[in-house]
Short mmCIF file of C-alpha atoms in Angstrom, two decimals:
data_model
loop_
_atom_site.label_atom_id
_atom_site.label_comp_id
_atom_site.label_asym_id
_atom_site.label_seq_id
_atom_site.Cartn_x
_atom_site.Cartn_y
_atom_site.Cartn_z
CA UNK A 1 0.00 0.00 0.00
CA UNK A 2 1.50 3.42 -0.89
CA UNK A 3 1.55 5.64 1.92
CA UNK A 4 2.61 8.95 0.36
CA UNK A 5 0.70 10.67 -2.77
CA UNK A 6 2.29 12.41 -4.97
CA UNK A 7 1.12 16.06 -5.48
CA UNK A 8 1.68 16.14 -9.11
CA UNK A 9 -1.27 18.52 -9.91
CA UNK A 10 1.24 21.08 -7.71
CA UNK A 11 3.79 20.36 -9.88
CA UNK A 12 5.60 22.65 -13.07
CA UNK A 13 7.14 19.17 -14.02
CA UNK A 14 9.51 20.53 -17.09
CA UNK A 15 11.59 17.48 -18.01
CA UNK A 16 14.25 17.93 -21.18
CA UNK A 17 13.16 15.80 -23.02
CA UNK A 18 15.13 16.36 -26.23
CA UNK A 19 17.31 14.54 -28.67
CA UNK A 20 20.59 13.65 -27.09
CA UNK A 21 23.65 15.21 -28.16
CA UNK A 22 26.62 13.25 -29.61
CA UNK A 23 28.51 12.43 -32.65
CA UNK A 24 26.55 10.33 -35.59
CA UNK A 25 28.59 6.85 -36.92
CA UNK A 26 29.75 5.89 -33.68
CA UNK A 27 30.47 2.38 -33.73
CA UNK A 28 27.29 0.44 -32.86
CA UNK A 29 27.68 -2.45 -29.95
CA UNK A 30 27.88 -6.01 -31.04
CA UNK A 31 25.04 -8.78 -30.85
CA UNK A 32 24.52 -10.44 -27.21
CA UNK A 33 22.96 -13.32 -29.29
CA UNK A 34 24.45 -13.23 -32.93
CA UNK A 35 21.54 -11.39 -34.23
CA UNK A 36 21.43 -10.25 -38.06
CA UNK A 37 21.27 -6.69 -38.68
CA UNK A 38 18.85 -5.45 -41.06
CA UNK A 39 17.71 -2.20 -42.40
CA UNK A 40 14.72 -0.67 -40.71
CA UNK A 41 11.54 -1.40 -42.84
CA UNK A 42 7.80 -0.44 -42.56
CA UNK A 43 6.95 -2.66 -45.06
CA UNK A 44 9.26 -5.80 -44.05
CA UNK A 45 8.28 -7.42 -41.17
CA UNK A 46 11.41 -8.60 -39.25
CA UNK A 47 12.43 -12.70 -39.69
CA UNK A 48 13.40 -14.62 -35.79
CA UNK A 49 16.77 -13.79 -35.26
CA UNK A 50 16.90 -10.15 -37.20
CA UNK A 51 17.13 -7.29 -35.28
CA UNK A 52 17.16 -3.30 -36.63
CA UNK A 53 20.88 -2.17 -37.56
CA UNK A 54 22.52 0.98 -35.99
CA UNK A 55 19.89 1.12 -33.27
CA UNK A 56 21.45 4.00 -31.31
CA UNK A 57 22.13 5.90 -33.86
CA UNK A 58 19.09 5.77 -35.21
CA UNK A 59 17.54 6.85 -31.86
CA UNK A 60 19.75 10.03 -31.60
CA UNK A 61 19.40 11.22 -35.69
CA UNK A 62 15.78 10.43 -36.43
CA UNK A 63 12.34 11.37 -35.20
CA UNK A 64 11.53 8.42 -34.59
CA UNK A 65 12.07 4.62 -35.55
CA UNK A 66 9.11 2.79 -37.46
CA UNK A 67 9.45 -1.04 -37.90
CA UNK A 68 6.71 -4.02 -39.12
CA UNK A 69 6.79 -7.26 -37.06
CA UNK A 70 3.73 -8.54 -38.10
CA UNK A 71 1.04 -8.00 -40.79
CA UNK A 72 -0.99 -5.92 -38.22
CA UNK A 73 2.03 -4.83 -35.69
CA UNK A 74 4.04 -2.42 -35.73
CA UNK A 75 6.89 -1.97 -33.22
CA UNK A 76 7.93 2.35 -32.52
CA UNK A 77 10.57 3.80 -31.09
CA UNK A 78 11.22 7.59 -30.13
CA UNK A 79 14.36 8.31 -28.12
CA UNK A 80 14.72 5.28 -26.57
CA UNK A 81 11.55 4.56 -25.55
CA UNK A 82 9.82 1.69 -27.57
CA UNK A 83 6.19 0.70 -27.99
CA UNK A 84 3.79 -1.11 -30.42
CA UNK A 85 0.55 -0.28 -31.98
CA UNK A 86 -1.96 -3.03 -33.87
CA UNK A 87 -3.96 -1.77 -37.07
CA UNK A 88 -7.38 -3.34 -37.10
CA UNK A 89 -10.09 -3.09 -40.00
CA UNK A 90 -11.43 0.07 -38.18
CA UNK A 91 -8.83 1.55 -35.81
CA UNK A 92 -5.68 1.70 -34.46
CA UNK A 93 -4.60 0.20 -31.07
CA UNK A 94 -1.94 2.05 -29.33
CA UNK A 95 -0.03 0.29 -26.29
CA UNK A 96 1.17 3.15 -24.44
CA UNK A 97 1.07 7.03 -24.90
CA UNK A 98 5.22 8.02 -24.69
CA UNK A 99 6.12 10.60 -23.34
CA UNK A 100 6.76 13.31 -25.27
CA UNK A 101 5.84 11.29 -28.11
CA UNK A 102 2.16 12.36 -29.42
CA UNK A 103 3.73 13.67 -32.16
CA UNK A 104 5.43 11.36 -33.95
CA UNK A 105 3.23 8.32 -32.48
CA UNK A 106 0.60 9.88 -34.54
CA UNK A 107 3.56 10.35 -37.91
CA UNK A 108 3.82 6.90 -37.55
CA UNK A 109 0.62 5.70 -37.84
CA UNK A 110 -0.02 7.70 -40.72
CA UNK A 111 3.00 6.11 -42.52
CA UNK A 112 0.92 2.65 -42.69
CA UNK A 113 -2.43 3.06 -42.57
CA UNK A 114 -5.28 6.29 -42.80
CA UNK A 115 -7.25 4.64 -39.66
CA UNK A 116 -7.50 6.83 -36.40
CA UNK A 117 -5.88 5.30 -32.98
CA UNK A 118 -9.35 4.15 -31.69
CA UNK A 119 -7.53 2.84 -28.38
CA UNK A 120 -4.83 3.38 -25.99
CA UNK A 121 -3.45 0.44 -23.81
CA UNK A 122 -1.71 1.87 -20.33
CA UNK A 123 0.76 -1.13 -20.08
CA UNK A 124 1.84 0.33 -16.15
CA UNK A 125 1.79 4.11 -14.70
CA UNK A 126 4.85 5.29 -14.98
CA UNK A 127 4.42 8.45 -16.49
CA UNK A 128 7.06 8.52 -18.74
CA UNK A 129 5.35 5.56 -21.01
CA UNK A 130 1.68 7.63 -20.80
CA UNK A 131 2.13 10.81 -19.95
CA UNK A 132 1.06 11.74 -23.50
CA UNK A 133 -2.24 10.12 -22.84
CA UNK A 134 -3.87 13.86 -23.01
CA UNK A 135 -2.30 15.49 -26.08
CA UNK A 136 -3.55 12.26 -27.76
CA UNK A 137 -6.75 12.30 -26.48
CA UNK A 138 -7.37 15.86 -28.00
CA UNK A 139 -7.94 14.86 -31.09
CA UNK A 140 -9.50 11.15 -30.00
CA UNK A 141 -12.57 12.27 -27.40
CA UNK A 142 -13.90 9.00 -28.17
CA UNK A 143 -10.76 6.39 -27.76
CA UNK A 144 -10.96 3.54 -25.51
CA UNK A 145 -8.63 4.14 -22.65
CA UNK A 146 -7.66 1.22 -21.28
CA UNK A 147 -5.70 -0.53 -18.13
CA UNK A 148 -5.66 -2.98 -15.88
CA UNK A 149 -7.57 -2.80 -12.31
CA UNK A 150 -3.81 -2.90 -10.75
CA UNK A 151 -2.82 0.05 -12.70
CA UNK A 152 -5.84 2.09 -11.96
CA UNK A 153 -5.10 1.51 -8.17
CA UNK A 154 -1.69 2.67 -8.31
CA UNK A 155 -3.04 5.77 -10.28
CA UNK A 156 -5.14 6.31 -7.89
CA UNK A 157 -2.85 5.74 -5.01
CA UNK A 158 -0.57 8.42 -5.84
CA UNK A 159 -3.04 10.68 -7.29
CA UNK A 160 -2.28 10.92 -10.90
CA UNK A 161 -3.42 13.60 -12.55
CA UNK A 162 -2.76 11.58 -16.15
CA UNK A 163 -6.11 10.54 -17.92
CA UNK A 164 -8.48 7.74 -16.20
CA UNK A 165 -8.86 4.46 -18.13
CA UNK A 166 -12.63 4.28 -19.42
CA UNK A 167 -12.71 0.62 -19.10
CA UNK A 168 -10.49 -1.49 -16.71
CA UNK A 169 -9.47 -4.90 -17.24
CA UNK A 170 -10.90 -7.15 -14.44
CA UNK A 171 -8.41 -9.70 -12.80
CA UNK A 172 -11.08 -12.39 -13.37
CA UNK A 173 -10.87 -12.42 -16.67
CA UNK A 174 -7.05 -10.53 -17.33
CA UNK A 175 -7.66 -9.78 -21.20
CA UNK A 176 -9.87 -7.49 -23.64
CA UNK A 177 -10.82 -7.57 -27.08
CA UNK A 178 -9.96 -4.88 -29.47
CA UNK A 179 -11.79 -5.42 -32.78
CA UNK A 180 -11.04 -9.64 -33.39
CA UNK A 181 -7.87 -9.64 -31.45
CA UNK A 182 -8.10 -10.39 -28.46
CA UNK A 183 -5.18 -9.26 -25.54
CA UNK A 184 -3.99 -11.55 -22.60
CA UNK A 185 -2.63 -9.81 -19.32
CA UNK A 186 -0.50 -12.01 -17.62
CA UNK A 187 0.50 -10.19 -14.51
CA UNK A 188 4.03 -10.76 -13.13
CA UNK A 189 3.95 -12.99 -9.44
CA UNK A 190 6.17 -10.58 -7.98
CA UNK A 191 6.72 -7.19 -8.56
CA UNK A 192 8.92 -6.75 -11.50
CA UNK A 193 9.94 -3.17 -12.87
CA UNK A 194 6.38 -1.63 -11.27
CA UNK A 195 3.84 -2.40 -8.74
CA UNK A 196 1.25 -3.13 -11.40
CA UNK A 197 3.53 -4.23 -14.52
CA UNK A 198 1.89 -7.07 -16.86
CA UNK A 199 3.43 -9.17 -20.17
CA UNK A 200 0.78 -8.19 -22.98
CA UNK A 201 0.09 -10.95 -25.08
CA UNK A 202 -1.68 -10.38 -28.88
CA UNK A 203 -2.86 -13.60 -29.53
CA UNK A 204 -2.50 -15.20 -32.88
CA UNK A 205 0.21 -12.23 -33.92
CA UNK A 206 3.28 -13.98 -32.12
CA UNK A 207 3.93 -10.71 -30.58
CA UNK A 208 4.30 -10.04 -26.79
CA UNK A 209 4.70 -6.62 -25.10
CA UNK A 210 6.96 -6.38 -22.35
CA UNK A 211 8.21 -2.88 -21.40
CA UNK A 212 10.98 -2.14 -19.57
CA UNK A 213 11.44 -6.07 -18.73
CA UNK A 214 13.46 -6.83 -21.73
CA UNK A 215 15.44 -5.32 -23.32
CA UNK A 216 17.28 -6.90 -26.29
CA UNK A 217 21.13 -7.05 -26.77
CA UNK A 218 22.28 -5.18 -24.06
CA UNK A 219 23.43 -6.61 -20.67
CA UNK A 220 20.71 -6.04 -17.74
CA UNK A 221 19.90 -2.03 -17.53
CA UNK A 222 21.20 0.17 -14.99
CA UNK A 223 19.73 -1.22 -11.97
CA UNK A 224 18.30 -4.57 -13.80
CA UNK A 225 16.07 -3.82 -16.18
CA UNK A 226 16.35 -6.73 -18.27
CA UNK A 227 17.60 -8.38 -21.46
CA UNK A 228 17.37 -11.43 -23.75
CA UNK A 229 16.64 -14.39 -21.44
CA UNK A 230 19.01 -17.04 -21.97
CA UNK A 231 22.27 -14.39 -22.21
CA UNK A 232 20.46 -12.99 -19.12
CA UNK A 233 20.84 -15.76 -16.98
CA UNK A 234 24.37 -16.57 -18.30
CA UNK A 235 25.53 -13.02 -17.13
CA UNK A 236 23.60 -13.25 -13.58
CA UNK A 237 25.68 -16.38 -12.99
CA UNK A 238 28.72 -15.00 -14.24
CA UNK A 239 27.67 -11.30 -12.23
CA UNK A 240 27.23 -13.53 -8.90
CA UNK A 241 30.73 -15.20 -9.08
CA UNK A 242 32.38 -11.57 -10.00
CA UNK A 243 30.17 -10.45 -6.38
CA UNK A 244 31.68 -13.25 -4.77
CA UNK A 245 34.69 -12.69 -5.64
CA UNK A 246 35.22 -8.76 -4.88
CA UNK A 247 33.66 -9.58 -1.30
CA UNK A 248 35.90 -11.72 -0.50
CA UNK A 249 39.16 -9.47 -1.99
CA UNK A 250 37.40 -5.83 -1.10
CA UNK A 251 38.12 -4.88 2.81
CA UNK A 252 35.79 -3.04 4.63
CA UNK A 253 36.29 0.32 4.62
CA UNK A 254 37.17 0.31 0.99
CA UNK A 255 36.82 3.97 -0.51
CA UNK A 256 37.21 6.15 2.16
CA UNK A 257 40.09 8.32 1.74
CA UNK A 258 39.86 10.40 5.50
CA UNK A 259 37.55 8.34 7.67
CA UNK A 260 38.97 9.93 10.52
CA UNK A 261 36.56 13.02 9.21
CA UNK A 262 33.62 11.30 9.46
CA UNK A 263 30.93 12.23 11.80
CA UNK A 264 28.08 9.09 9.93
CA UNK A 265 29.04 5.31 9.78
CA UNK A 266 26.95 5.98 6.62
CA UNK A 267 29.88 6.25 4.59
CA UNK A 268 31.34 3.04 5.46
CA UNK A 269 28.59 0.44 3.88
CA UNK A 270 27.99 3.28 0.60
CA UNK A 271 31.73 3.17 -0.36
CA UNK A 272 32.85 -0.07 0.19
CA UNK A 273 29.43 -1.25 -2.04
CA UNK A 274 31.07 0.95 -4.10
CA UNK A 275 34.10 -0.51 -4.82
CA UNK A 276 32.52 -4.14 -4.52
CA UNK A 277 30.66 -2.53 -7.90
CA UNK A 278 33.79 -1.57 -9.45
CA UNK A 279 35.88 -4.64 -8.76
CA UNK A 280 33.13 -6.90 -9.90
CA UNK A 281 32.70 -4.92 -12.84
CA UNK A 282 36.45 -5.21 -14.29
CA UNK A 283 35.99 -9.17 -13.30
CA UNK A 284 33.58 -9.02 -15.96
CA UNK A 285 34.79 -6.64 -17.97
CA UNK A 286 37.15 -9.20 -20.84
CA UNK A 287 33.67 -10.84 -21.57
CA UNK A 288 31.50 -8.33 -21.39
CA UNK A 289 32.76 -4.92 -21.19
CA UNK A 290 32.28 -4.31 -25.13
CA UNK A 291 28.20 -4.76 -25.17
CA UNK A 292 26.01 -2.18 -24.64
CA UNK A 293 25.47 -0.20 -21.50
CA UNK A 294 28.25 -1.79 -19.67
CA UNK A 295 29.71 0.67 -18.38
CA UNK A 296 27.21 2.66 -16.84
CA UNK A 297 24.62 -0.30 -16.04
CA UNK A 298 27.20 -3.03 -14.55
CA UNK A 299 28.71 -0.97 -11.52
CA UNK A 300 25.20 -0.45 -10.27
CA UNK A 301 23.61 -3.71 -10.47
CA UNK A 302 26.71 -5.23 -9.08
CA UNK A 303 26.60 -3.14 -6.47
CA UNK A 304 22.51 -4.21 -6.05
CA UNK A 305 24.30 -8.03 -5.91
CA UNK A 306 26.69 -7.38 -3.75
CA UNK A 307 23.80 -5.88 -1.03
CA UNK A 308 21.81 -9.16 -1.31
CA UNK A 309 24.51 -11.25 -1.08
CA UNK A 310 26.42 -9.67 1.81
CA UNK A 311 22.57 -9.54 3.51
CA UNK A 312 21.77 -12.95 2.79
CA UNK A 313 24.39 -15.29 3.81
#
């Protein structure tokens, strides 16, 4: 049960949320999983085991990224932040309302079909994957909005001040129809990424919808949002041992330059986690340190190890 709402509606919330800055051609990560690199197509639905080529720089040079995965599904991404959409005979359904993405959400549906978005899935609330929900809605009065009874009560647990589903999915029955495809909820057993997070199933399309769970060819995210399953589990094994390892070599006290300064222990347990982070990190840095992210995502979630394991012994 949340205890504290948030007072958004007292909020100037101004986040920057523009195109990062850097230098186009950088040399793209490799594959996790051997994947085959293909040009980004709106009319070529993706084969198993292709995946779009020079994803990041992609993200930071276009408006947005427009791919077919299915006859009827479309996968988007603007900025980093991916979603899909389903074109029925009459509408469009739209999982998730980015962002800062109303915009080009809307560009993209236009690139494949003249249908309006008819309906707007919220996968979870966190605002920064519906937070467009409103700017959408101005030109949709009459879309669905839809979410999942979980999702509603976290909305209204910390007093959201983002557009209210019209129709809630009951945990009875965990799925809705949208035209003649029918969506599956299959809520997560424990709490994974959010409070109210879901895997979205589109039955008969061989597409799921996961967000923020997985995330492909990249070790796990800064503080473990995931990545493709079977290299996941290879690198928590291989992430454990490197935790292991750096607390049995790191001393405590690790970190501290002056400690005779100090007026909190509090500095103690935050550097030496520290430096458990770093030395697992350059364990696993001749395997892994050339994929994605692994820089800035390993020293964290090592560190997140390196609690549990020290806690749990």
């Amino acid at each position: 049960m949340f205890r504290i709402k948030t007072l958004t509606s007292a909020l100037a919330l101004g986040l920057a949320l523009a195109t990062p800055s850097c230098a186009q051609g950088v040399q793209e990560a490799p594959s996790t999983v051997g994947a085959t690199y293909v040009p980004e197509s709106a009319t070529k639905a993706l084969a198993p085991g292709e995946k779009i080529e020079n994803f990041f720089n992609k993200n930071v040079s276009q408006d947005y990224i427009l791919q077919k995965l299915t006859d009827r599904v479309y996968f988007y991404q603007h900025q980093f932040y991916g979603t899909i959409f389903y074109v029925g005979d009459e509408g469009v359904l739209m999982i998730d309302a980015l962002e800062g993405s109303a915009d080009t959400l809307k560009a993209a549906v236009a690139e494949v079909t003249d249908l309006p978005i008819t309906a707007i899935l919220y996968s979870h609330y966190h605002a920064d994957h519906i937070a467009d929900a409103a700017k959408l809605l101005e030109s949709l009065p009459d879309a669905r909005v839809i979410a999942t009874e979980a999702t509603v009560h976290v909305m209204d647990e910390t007093g959201s001040n983002l557009p209210r589903p019209t129709e809630v999915i009951s945990p009875d029955v965990n799925s809705f129809a949208f035209e003649d495809l029918t969506v599956r909820v299959v809520p997560f057993a424990e709490t994974a990424h959010a409070h109210d997070h879901a895997i979205y199933v589109l039955e008969g399309t061989g597409v799921v919808h996961v967000p923020d769970v997985i995330n492909p060819d990249q070790p796990p995210f800064w503080s473990f949002a995931g990545a493709d399953v079977k290299f996941y589990k290879t690198f928590l094994d291989d992430l454990e041992a490197a935790v292991g390892q750096a607390l049995g070599k790191v001393p405590w006290g690790a970190g501290l330059e002056h400690p005779e300064e100090l007026n909190a222990h509090t500095a103690y347990l935050s550097n030496w986690i520290a430096e458990i982070g770093k030395y697992a990190t350059e364990v696993l840095r001749p395997k892994y340190g050339e994929y994605y992210g692994f820089e800035y995502a390993t020293p964290k979630n090592a560190e997140l190890v390196g609690m549990y394991m020290f806690s749990y012994r």
